[in-house]
Tab-separated table of C-alpha atoms in Angstrom:
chain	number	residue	atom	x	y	z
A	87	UNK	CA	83.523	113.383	132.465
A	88	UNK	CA	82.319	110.269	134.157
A	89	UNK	CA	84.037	107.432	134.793
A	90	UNK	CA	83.664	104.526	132.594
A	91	UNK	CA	84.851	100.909	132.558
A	92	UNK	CA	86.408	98.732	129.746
A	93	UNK	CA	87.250	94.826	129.828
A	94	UNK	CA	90.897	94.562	128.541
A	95	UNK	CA	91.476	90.520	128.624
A	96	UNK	CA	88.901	89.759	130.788
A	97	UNK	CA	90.184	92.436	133.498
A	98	UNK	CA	88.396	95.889	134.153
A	99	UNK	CA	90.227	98.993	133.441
A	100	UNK	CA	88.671	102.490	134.339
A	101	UNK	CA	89.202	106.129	132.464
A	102	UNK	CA	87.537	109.281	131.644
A	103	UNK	CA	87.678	110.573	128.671
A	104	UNK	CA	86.071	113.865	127.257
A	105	UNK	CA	86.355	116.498	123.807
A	106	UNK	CA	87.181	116.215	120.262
A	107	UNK	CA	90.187	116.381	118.363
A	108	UNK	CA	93.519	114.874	118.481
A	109	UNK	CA	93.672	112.405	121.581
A	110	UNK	CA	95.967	113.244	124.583
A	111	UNK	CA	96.595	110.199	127.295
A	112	UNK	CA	97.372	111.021	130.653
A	113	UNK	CA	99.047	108.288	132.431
A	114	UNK	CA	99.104	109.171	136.727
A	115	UNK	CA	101.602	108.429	138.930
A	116	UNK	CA	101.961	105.785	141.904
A	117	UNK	CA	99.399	105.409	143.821
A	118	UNK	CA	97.086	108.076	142.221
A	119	UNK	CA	94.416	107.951	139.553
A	120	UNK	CA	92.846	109.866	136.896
A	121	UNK	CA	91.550	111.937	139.419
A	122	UNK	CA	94.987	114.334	139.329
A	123	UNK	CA	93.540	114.878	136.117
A	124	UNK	CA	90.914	117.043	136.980
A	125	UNK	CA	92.208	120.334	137.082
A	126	UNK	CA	93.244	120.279	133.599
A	127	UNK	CA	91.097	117.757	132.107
A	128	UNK	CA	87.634	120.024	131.128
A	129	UNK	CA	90.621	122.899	129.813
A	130	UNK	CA	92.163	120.503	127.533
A	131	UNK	CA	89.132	118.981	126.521
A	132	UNK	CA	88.213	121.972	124.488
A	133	UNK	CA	90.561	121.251	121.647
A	134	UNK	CA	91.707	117.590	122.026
A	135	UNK	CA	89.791	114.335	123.179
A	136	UNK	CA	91.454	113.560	126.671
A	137	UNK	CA	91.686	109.793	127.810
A	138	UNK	CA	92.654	109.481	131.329
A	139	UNK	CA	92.635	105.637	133.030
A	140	UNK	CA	93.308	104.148	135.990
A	141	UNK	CA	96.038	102.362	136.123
A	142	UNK	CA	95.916	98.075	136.562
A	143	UNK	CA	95.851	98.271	140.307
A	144	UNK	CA	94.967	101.762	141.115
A	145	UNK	CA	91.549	103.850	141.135
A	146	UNK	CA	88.875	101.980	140.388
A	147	UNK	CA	90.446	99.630	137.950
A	148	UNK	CA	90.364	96.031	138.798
A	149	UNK	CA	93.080	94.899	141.128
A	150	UNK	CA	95.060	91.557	140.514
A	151	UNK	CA	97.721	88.745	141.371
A	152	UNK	CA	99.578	89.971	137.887
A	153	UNK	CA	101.946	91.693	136.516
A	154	UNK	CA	102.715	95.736	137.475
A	155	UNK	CA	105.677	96.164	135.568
A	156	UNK	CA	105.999	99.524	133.175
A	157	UNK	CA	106.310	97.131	130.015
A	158	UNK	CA	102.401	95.867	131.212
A	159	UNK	CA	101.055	98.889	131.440
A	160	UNK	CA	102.678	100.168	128.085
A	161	UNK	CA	100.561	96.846	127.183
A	162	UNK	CA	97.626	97.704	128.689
A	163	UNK	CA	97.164	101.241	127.471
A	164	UNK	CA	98.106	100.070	123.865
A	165	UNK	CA	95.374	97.794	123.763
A	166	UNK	CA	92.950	100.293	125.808
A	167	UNK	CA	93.409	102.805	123.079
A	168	UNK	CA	92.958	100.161	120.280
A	169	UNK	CA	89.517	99.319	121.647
A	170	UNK	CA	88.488	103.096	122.107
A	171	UNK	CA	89.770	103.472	118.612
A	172	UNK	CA	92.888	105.661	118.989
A	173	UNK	CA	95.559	105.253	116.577
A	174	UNK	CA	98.267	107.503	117.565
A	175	UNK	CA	98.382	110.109	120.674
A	176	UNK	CA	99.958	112.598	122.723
A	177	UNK	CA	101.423	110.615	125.881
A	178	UNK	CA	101.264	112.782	128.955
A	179	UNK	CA	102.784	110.739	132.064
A	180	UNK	CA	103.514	112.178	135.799
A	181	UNK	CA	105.858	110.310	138.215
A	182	UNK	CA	105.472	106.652	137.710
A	183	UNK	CA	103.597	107.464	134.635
A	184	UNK	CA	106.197	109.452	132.996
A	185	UNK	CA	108.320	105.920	133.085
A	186	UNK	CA	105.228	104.357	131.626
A	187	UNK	CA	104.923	107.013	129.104
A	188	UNK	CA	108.643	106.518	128.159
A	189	UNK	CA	108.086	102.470	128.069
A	190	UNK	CA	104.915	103.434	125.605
A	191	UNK	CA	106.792	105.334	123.143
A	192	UNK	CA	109.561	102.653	123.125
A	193	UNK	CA	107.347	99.650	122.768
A	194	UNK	CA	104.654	101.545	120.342
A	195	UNK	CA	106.571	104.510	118.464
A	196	UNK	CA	104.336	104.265	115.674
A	197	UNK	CA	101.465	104.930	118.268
A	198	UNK	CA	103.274	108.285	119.773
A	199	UNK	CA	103.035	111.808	118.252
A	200	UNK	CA	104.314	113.540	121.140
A	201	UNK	CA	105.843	112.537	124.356
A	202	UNK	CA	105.215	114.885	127.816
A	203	UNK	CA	107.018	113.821	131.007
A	204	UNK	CA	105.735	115.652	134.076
A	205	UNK	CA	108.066	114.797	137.323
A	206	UNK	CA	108.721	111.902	135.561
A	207	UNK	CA	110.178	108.521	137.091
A	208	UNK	CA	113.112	106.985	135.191
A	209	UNK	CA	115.643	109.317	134.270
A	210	UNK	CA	117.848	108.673	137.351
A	211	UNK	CA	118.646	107.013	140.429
A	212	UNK	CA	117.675	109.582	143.029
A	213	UNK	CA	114.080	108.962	144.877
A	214	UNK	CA	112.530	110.327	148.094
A	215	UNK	CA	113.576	107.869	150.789
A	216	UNK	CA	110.965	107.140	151.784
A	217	UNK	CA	109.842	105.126	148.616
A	218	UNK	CA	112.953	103.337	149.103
A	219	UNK	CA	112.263	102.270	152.926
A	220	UNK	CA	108.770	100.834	151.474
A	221	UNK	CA	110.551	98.520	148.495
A	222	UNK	CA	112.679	96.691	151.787
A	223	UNK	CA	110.830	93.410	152.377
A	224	UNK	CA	108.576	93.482	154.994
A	225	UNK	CA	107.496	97.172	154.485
A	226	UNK	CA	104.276	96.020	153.229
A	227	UNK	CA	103.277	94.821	156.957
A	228	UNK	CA	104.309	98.224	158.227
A	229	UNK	CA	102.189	100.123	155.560
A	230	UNK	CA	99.077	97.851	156.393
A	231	UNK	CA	99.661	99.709	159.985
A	232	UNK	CA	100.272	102.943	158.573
A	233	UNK	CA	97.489	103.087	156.508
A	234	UNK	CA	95.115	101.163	159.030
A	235	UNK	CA	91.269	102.653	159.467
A	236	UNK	CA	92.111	104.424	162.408
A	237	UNK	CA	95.374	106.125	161.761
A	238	UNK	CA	93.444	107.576	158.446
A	239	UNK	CA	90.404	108.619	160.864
A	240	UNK	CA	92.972	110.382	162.717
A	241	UNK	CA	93.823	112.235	160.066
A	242	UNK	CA	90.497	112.858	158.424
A	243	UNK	CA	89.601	114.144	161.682
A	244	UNK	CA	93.018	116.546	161.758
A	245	UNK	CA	92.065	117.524	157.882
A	246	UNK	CA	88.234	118.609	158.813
A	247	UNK	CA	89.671	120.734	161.823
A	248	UNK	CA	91.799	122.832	159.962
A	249	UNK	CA	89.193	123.417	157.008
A	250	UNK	CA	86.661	124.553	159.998
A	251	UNK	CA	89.685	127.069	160.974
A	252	UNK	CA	89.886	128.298	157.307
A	253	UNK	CA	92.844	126.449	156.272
A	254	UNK	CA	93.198	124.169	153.159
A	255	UNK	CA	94.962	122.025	151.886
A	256	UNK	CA	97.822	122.480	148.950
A	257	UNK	CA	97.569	120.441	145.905
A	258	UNK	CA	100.355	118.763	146.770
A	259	UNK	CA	99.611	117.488	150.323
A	260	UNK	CA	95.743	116.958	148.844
A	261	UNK	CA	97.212	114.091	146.519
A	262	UNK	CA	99.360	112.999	149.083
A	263	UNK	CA	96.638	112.168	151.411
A	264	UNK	CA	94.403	110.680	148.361
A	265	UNK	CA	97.120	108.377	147.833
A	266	UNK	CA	97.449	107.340	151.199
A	267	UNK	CA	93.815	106.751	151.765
A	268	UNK	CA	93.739	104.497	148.509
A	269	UNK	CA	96.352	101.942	150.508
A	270	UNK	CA	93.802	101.359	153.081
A	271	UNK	CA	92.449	98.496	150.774
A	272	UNK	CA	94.244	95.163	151.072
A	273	UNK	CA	94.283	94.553	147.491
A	274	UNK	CA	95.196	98.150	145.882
A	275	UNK	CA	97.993	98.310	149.041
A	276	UNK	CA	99.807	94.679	147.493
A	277	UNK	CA	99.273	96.492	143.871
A	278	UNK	CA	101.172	99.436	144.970
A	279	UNK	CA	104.150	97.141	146.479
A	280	UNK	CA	104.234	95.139	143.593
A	281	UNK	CA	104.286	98.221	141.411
A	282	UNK	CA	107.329	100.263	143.319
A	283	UNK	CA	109.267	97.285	143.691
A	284	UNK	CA	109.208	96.729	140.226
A	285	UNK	CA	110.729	100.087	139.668
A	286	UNK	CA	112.313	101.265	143.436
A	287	UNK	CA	115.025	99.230	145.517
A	288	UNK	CA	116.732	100.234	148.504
A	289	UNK	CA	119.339	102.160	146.530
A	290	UNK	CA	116.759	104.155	144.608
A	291	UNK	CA	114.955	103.855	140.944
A	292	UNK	CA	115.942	101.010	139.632
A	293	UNK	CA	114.476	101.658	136.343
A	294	UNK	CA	116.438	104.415	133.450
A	295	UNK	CA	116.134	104.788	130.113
A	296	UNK	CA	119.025	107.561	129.957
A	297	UNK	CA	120.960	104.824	128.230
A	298	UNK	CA	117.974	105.261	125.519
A	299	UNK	CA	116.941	108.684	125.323
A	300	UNK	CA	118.834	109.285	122.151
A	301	UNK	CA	115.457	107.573	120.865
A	302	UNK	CA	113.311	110.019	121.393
A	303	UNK	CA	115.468	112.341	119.028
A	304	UNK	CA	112.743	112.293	116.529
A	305	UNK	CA	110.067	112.381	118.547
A	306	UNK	CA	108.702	116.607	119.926
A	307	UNK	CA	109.544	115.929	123.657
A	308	UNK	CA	107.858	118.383	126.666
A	309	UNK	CA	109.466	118.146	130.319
A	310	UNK	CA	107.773	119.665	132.726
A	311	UNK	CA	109.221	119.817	136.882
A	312	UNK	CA	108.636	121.289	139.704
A	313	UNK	CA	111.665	123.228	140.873
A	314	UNK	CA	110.901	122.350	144.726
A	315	UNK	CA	110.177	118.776	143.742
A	316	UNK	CA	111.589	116.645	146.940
A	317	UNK	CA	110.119	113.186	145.318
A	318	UNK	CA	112.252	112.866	142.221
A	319	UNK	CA	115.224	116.215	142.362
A	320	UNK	CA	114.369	118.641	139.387
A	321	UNK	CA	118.198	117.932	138.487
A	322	UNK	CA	116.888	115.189	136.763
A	323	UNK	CA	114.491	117.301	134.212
A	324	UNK	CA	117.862	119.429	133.149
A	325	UNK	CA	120.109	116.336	132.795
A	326	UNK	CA	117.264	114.398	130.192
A	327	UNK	CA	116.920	118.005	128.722
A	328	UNK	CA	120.772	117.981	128.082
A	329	UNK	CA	120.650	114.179	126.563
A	330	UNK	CA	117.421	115.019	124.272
A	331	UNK	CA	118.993	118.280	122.172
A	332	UNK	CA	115.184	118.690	120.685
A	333	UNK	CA	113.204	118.664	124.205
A	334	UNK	CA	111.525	121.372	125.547
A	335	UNK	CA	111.722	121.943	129.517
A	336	UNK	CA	109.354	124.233	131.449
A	337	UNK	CA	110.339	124.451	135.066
A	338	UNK	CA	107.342	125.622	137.205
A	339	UNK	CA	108.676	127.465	140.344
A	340	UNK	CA	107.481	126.886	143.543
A	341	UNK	CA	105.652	123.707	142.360
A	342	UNK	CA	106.313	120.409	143.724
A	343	UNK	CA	105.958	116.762	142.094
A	344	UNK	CA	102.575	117.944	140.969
A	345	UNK	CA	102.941	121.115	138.688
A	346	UNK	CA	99.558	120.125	137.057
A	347	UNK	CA	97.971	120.473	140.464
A	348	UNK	CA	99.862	123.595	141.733
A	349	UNK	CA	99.486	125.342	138.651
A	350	UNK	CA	96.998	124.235	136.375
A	351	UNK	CA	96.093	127.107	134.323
A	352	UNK	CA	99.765	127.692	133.196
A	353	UNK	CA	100.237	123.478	132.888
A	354	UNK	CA	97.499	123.507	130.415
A	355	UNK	CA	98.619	126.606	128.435
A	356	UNK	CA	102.125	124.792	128.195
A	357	UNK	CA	100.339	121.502	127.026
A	358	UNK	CA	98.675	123.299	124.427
A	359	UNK	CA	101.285	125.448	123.092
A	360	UNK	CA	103.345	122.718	122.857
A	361	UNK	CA	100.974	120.714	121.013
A	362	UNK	CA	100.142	123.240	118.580
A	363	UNK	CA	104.111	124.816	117.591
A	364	UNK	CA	105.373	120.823	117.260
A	365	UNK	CA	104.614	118.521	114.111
A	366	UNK	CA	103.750	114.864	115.415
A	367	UNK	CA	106.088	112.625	115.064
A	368	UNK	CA	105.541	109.207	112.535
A	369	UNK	CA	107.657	106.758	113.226
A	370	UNK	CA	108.254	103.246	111.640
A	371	UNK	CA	110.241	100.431	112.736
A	372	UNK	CA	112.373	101.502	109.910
A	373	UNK	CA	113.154	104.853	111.350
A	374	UNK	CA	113.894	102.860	114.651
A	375	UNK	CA	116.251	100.331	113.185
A	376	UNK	CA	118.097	103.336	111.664
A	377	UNK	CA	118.641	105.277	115.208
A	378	UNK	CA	119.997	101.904	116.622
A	379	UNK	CA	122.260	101.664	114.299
A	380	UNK	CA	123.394	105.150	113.956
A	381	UNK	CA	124.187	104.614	118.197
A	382	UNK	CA	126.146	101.409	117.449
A	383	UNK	CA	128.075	102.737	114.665
């Protein structure tokens, strides 16, 4: 599954992709890349053909004065399928790319069969605070400091002593510290401010589609949380289940805001179940005119 690069107008966007079948797109979260992926990539790989990218602005994908907003990156991955040849997909998005994975399916229904929201961003106001102390201008000065070369030697140094001592890190704090280490570059650091502030403030997420979840009522809908998430509250996954009467939620206990790192095998069994027991949806602009105006009637 290596990773591969792709010019999307004029700009380079990395992925991995791997298998045959019906295509699955897992979208990352803040920060991260499709390296989260790789528990559950090779698994899922067996029966569908996985495309996992790297974000505009995260991984290895080119990063640029431009635009981070979810609507771009709905773009983006549109246009990125198109040129790998991928009509319609599964959309599987975790934290920031759950919201992106919402944006897709709103922008490109036609292009979504199924729609998988993992920890997802968007479906309320509440965020860990510290997110919010990072959108407050001048945070990004602070973060150059936090993330400086030696404060991450220090803790490269901290993370080698405990594995000589037997002791390894959880998923969790693992993705943690690859996201951290990732803002040590100048240019993917102003991608990730751009990127939160465009969907964090001071008061929280500043981006919801609850107002527009009625939507997805034709369209097989997965949630899966952690029920010890402390990064976006798991009270979130049973209110969107409440709004969306033909959702599915799976709440993974004792996971975190990665359930497809804490628990992979079960993640992936989930996935595929799902996948399998739900007819893809085919929508049309016609069937989307009609659900706005069965709201507004």
């Amino acid at each position: 599954m290596d990773l591969q690069t792709i010019s999307i107008h004029g700009h380079q966007v990395a992925y991995r992709t791997d298998g045959d079948g019906p295509a699955v797109l897992l979208i990352h979260g803040m920060a991260g890349s499709a390296t989260t992926w790789r528990s559950v990539m090779p698994a899922l790989a067996e029966q569908a053909t996985v495309i996992a990218p790297d974000l505009p602005g995260h991984g290895e994908s080119e990063k640029f004065r431009g635009d981070y907003s979810l609507g771009n990156y709905a773009s983006v991955l549109r246009d990125l399928l198109t040129k790998l040849g991928h009509d319609r997909v599964t959309v599987v998005g975790q934290s920031l790319g759950g919201g992106v994975a919402m944006q897709f399916a709103y922008q490109y229904p036609e292009r979504c069969e199924r729609l998988v929201l993992v920890s997802s961003g968007g479906l309320g106001q509440e965020v860990h605070l510290g997110l919010r102390a990072l959108a407050l201008p001048g945070a990004e000065y602070v973060l150059a400091l936090g993330c400086s070369a030696p404060v991450r030697s220090v803790g490269t140094a901290a993370a080698g002593l405990f594995r000589r001592f037997g002791f390894q890190p959880r998923p969790p704090v693992e993705e943690i510290w690859r996201s951290f280490e990732s803002l040590g570059d100048g240019q993917t650091r102003q991608a990730f401010v751009h990127t939160l502030r465009s969907v964090v403030d001071v008061a929280g997420q500043r981006v919801d589609a609850r107002d527009r979840l009625y939507l997805a009522a034709p369209m097989p809908t997965l949630l899966i949380w952690g029920d010890h998430d402390h990064i976006i509250p798991v009270d979130h996954a049973y209110e969107a289940h409440a709004a969306m009467p033909n959702s599915r939620l799976e709440i993974f206990e004792g996971a975190g805001h990665y359930p497809h790192r804490e628990d992979p095998q079960r993640f992936v069994r989930v996935l595929r179940d799902f996948m399998q027991s739900s007819a893809p949806a085919k929508l049309s602009s016609v069937d989307m005119q009609e659900l706005l105006h069965t709201q507004t009637a």
